[in-house]
Coordinates of C-alpha atoms in Angstrom, one line a residue:
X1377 CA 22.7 10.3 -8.6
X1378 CA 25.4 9.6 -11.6
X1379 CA 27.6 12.9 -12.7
X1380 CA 29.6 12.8 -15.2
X1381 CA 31.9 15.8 -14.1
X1382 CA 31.9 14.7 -10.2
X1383 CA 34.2 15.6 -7.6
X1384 CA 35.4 12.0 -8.1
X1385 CA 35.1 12.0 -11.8
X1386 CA 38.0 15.0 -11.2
X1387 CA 40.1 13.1 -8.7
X1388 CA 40.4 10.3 -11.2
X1389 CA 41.0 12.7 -14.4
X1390 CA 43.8 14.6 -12.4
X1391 CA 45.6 11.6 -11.1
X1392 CA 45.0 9.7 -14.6
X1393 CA 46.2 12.4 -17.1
X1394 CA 50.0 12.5 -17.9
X1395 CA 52.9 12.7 -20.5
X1396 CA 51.8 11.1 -23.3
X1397 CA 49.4 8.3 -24.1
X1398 CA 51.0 5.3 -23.1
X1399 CA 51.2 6.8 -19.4
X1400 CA 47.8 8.0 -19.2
X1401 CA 46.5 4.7 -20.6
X1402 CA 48.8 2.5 -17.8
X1403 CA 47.4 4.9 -15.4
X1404 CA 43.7 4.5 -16.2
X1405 CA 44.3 0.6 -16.6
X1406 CA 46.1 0.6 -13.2
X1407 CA 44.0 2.6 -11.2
X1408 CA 40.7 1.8 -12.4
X1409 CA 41.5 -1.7 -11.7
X1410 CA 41.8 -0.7 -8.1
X1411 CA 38.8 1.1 -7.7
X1412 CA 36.9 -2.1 -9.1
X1413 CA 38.6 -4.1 -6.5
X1414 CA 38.0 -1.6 -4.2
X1415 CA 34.6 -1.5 -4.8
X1416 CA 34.1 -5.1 -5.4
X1417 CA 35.0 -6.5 -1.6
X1418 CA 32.5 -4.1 -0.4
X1419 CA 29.7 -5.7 -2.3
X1420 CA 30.3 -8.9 -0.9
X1421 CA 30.5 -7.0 2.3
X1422 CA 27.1 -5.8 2.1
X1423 CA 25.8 -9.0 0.4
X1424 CA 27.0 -11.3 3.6
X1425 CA 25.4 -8.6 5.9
X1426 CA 23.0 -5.7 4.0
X1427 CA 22.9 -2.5 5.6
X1428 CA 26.3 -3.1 7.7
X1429 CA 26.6 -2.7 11.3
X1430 CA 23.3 -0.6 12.4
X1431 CA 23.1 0.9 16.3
X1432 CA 21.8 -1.8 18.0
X1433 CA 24.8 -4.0 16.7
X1434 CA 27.6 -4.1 19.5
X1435 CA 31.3 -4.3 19.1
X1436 CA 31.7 -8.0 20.1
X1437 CA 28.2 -8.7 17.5
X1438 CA 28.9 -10.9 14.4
X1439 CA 28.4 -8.6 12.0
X1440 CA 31.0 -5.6 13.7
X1441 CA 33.4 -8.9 13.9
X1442 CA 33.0 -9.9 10.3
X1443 CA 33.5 -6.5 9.4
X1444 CA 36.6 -5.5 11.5
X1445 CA 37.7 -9.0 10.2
X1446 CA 37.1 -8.3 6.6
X1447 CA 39.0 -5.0 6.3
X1448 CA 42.3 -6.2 8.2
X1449 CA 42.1 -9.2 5.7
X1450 CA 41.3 -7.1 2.5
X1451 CA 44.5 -4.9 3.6
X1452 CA 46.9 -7.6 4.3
X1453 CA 46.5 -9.3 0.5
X1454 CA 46.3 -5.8 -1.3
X1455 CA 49.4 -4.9 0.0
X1456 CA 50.8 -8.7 -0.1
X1457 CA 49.9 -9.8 -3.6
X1458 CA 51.9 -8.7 -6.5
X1459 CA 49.6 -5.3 -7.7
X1460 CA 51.3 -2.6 -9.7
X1461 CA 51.3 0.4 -6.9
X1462 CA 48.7 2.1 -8.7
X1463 CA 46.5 -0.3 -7.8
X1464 CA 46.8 -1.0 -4.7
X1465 CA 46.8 3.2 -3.5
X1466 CA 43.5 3.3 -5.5
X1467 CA 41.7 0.0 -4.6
X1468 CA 42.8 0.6 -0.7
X1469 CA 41.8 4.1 -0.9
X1470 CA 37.9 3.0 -1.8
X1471 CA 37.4 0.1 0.0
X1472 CA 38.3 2.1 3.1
X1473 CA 35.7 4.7 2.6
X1474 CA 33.3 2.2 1.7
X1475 CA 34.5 -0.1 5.3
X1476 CA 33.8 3.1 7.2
X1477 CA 30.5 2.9 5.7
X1478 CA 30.4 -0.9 7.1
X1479 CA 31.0 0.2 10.3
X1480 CA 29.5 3.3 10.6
X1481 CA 25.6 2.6 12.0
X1482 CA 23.1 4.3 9.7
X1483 CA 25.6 4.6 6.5
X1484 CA 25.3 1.2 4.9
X1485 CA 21.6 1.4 4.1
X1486 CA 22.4 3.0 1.1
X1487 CA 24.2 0.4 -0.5
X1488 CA 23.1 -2.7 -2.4
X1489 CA 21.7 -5.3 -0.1
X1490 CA 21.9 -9.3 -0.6
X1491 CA 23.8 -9.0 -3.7
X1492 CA 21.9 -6.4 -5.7
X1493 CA 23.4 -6.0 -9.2
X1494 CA 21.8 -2.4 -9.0
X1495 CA 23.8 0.7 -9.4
X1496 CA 23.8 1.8 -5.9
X1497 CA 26.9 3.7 -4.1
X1498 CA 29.3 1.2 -5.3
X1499 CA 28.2 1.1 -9.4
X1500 CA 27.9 5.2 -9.4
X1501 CA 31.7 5.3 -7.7
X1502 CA 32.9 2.5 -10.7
X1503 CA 30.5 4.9 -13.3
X1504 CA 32.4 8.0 -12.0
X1505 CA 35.8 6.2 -11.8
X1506 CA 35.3 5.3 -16.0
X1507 CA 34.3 8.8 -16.4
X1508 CA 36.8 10.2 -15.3
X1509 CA 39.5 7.9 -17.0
X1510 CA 37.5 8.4 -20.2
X1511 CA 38.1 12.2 -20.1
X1512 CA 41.6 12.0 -19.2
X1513 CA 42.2 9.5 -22.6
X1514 CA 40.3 11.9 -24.6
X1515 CA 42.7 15.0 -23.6
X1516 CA 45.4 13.3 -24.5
X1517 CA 44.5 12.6 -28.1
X1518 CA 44.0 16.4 -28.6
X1519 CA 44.4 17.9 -30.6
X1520 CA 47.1 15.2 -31.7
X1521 CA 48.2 12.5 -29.8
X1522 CA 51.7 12.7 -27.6
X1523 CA 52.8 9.2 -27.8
X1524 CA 55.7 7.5 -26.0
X1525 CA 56.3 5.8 -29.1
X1526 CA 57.3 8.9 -30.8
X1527 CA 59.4 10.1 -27.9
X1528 CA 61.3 6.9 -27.9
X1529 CA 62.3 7.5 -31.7
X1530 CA 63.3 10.9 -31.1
X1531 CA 65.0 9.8 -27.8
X1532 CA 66.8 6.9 -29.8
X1533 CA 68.0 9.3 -32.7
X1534 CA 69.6 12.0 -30.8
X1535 CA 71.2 9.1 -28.4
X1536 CA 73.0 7.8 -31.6
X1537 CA 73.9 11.2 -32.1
X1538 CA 74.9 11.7 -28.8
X1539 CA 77.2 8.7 -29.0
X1540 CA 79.1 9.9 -31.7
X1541 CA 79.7 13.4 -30.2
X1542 CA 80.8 11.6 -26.8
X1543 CA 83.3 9.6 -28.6
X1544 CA 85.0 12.6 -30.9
X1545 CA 85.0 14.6 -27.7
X1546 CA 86.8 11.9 -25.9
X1547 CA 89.3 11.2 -28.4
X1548 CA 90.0 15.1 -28.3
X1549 CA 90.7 14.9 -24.7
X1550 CA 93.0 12.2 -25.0
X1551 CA 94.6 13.4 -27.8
X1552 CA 96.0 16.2 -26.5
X1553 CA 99.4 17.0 -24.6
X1554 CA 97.4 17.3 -21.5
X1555 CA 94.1 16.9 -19.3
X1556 CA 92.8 20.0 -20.4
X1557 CA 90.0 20.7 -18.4
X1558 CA 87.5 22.8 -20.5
X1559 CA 87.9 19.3 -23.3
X1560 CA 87.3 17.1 -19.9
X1561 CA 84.2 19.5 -19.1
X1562 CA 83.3 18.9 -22.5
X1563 CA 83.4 14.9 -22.8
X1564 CA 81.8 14.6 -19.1
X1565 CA 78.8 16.5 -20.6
X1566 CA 78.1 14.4 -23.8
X1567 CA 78.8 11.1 -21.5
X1568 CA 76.0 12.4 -18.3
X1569 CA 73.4 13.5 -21.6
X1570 CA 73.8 9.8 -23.0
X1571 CA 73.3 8.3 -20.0
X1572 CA 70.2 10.9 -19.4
X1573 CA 68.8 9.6 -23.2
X1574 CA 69.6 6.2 -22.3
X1575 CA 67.8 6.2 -19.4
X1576 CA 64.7 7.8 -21.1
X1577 CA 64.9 5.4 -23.7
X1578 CA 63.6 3.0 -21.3
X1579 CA 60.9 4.5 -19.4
X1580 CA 59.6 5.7 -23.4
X1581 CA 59.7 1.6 -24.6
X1582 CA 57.6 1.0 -21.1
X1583 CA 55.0 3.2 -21.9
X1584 CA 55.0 2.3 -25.9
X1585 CA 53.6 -0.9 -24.7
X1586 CA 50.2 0.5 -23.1
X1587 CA 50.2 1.8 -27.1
X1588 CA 50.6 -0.9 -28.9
X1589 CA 47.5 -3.1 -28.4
X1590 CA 47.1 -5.2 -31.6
X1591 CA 49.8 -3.6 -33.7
X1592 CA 52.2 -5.5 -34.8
X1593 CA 54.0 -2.9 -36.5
X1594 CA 54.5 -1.2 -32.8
X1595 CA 55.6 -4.3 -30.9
X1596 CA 58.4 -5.4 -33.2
X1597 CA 59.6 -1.3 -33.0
X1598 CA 59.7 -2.0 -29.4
X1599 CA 61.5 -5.1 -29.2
X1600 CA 64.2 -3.6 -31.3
X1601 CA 64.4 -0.4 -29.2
X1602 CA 65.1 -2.9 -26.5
X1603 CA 68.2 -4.3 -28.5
X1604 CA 69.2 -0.8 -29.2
X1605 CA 68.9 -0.3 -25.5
X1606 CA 70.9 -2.9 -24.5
X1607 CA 73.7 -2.3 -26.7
X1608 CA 74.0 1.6 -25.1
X1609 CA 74.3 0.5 -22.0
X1610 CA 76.9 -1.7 -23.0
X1611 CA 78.6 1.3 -24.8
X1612 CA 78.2 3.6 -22.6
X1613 CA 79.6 1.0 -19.6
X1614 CA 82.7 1.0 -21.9
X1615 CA 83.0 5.2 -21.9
X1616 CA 83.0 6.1 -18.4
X1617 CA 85.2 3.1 -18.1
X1618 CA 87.3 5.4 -20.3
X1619 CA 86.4 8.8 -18.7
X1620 CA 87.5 7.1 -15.3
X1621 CA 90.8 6.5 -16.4
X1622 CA 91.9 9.8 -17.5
X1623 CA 92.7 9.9 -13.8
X1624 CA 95.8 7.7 -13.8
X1625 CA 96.9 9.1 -17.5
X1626 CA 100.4 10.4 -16.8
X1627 CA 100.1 12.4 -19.8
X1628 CA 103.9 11.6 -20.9
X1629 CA 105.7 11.8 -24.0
X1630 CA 105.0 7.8 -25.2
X1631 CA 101.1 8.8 -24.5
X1632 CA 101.4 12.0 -27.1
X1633 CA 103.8 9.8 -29.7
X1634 CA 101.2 7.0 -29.3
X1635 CA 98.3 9.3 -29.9
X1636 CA 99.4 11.3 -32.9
X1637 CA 99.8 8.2 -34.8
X1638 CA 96.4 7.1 -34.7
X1639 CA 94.4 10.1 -33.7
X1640 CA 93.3 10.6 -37.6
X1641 CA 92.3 6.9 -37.6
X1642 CA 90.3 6.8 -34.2
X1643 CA 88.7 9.9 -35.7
X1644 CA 87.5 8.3 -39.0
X1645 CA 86.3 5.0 -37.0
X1646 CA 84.1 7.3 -34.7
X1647 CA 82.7 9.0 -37.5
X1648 CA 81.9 6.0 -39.5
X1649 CA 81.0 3.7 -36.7
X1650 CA 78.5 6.9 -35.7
X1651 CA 77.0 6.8 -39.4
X1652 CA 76.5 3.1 -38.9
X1653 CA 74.5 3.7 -35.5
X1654 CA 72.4 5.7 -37.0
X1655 CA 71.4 3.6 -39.9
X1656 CA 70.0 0.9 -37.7
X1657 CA 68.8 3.2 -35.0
X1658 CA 66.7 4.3 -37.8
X1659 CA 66.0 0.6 -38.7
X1660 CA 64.4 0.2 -35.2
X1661 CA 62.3 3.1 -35.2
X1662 CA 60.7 2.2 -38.3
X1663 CA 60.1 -1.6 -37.1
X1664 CA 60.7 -2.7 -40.4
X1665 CA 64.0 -4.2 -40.2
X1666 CA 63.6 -7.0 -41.8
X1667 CA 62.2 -5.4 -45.1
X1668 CA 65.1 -2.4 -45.0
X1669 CA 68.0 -4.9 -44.3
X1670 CA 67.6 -7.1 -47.3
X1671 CA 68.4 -3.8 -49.2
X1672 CA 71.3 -2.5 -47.2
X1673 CA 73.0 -5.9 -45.9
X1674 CA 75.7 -5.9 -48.1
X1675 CA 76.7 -1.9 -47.3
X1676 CA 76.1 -2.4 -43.9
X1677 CA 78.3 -5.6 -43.6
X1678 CA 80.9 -3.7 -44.8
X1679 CA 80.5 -0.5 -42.9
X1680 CA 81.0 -3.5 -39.5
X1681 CA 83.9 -4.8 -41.4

């Protein structure tokens, strides 16, 4: 008997359901691809042998063989073949209920026999497997869908943001007379928050993928996110490079000469080279760069220069 809202049905809609949709939707592709497989072996299970091992069966008879056989195999190439994780907890978690089944005498007669496309056990588990993934895909787009492709925008503007405050703190800290420790506090804070966005920058671009599907529009966004992504971690390899080495600052009199000259001018190169990261940040998230730039080449040349 199929229900829709089954115990199973709710084990699949609780471990399916996530963050936003991109998640959910790599979940339900993952999983449910493991309770197919899962479910699949079985069926050929049953199909060599229908009705499993039954009581007058010994251990040393063919069919307990083929069984025992059969299991140790199925385990051995989940876990060795290249599966996402997902997959392999879900597809190992069926088939062994459905290998006790196998083995158990008396249990087996309830599943399809010489390769029956019928329902069965094994097409009401897949039925309440989709059931539960459909629910948990439906949730998410109400009553407005929480994408990862939004979240990666947002991510990526407040981590150009979060560049330029990092730098101006930093060139506070070094600018004064000495390592004053509520400015050090300060920088060390902006630097571990843009390594935080950086590193949510790339989880979001993962999970944009799952919510792309056909659109073009999405997919170039993403592949420019990537660039952006790249470029921060290049950056912000450089600035704790440079919050390292306040440690052998000596702090002297050349250091505060050296500093007040160009103090003014490291300020103004922050805050324009800040403006500048936020114009193409905002290029990538729209995923129209190649439209926007043929407007703004010649400004943004110049702003490089």
């Amino acid at each position: 008997k199929f229900e829709v809202l089954s115990p199973e049905s709710i084990i699949m809609l609780i471990y399916m359901l996530y963050r936003t949709v991109g998640e959910t939707v790599y979940f339900i592709w993952a999983s449910f691809f493991g309770v197919v497989v899962g479910s699949m072996f079985p069926w050929f299970m049953f199909g060599a042998f229908p009705s499993g091992v039954q009581p007058h069966h010994t251990h040393f008879d063919n069919v307990s063989i083929f069984g025992a056989c059969a299991g140790v195999f199925f385990t051995f190439f989940l876990l060795f073949l290249n599966f996402d994780i997902n997959t392999k907890i879900f597809a190992g978690s069926t088939f062994v209920w459905h290998w006790m089944s196998f083995m158990h005498p008396h249990v087996g007669s309830e599943y399809n026999k010489g390769f029956a496309l019928d329902l069965g056990v094994l097409g009401i588990g897949i039925l309440q497997g989709m059931s539960g993934c459909a629910i948990a895909f439906a949730i998410t787009l109400i009553p407005f869908p929480i994408t990862a492709a939004r979240k990666a925008r947002n991510t990526a503007r407040a981590m150009a943001r979060r560049t330029g405050s990092t730098c101006t703190s930093m060139v506070n800290f070094f600018s004064g007379t000495r390592a004053d420790t509520f400015m050090l506090g300060d920088l060390q804070y902006h630097h571990s928050c843009l390594q935080a966005e950086i590193d949510k920058l790339d989880s979001h671009i993962d999970n944009a993928l799952w919510e792309a599907f056909c659109s073009t529009g999405l997919h170039r966004m993403r592949h420019m996110m990537k660039t952006c992504h790249g470029i921060m971690l290049d950056i912000s390899t450089g600035l704790t490079s440079i919050v390292m080495a306040h440690d052998e600052e000596d702090w002297s009199r050349e250091h505060q000469e050296f500093m007040a000259t160009c103090a003014a001018e490291l300020h103004d190169v922050c805050e324009q080279a800040t403006s500048l990261l936020v114009k193409v940040v905002e290029l990538a998230c729209k995923g129209r760069y190649p439209d926007l730039v043929t407007e703004t080449h010649d400004q943004v040349q110049a702003d490089v220069q």
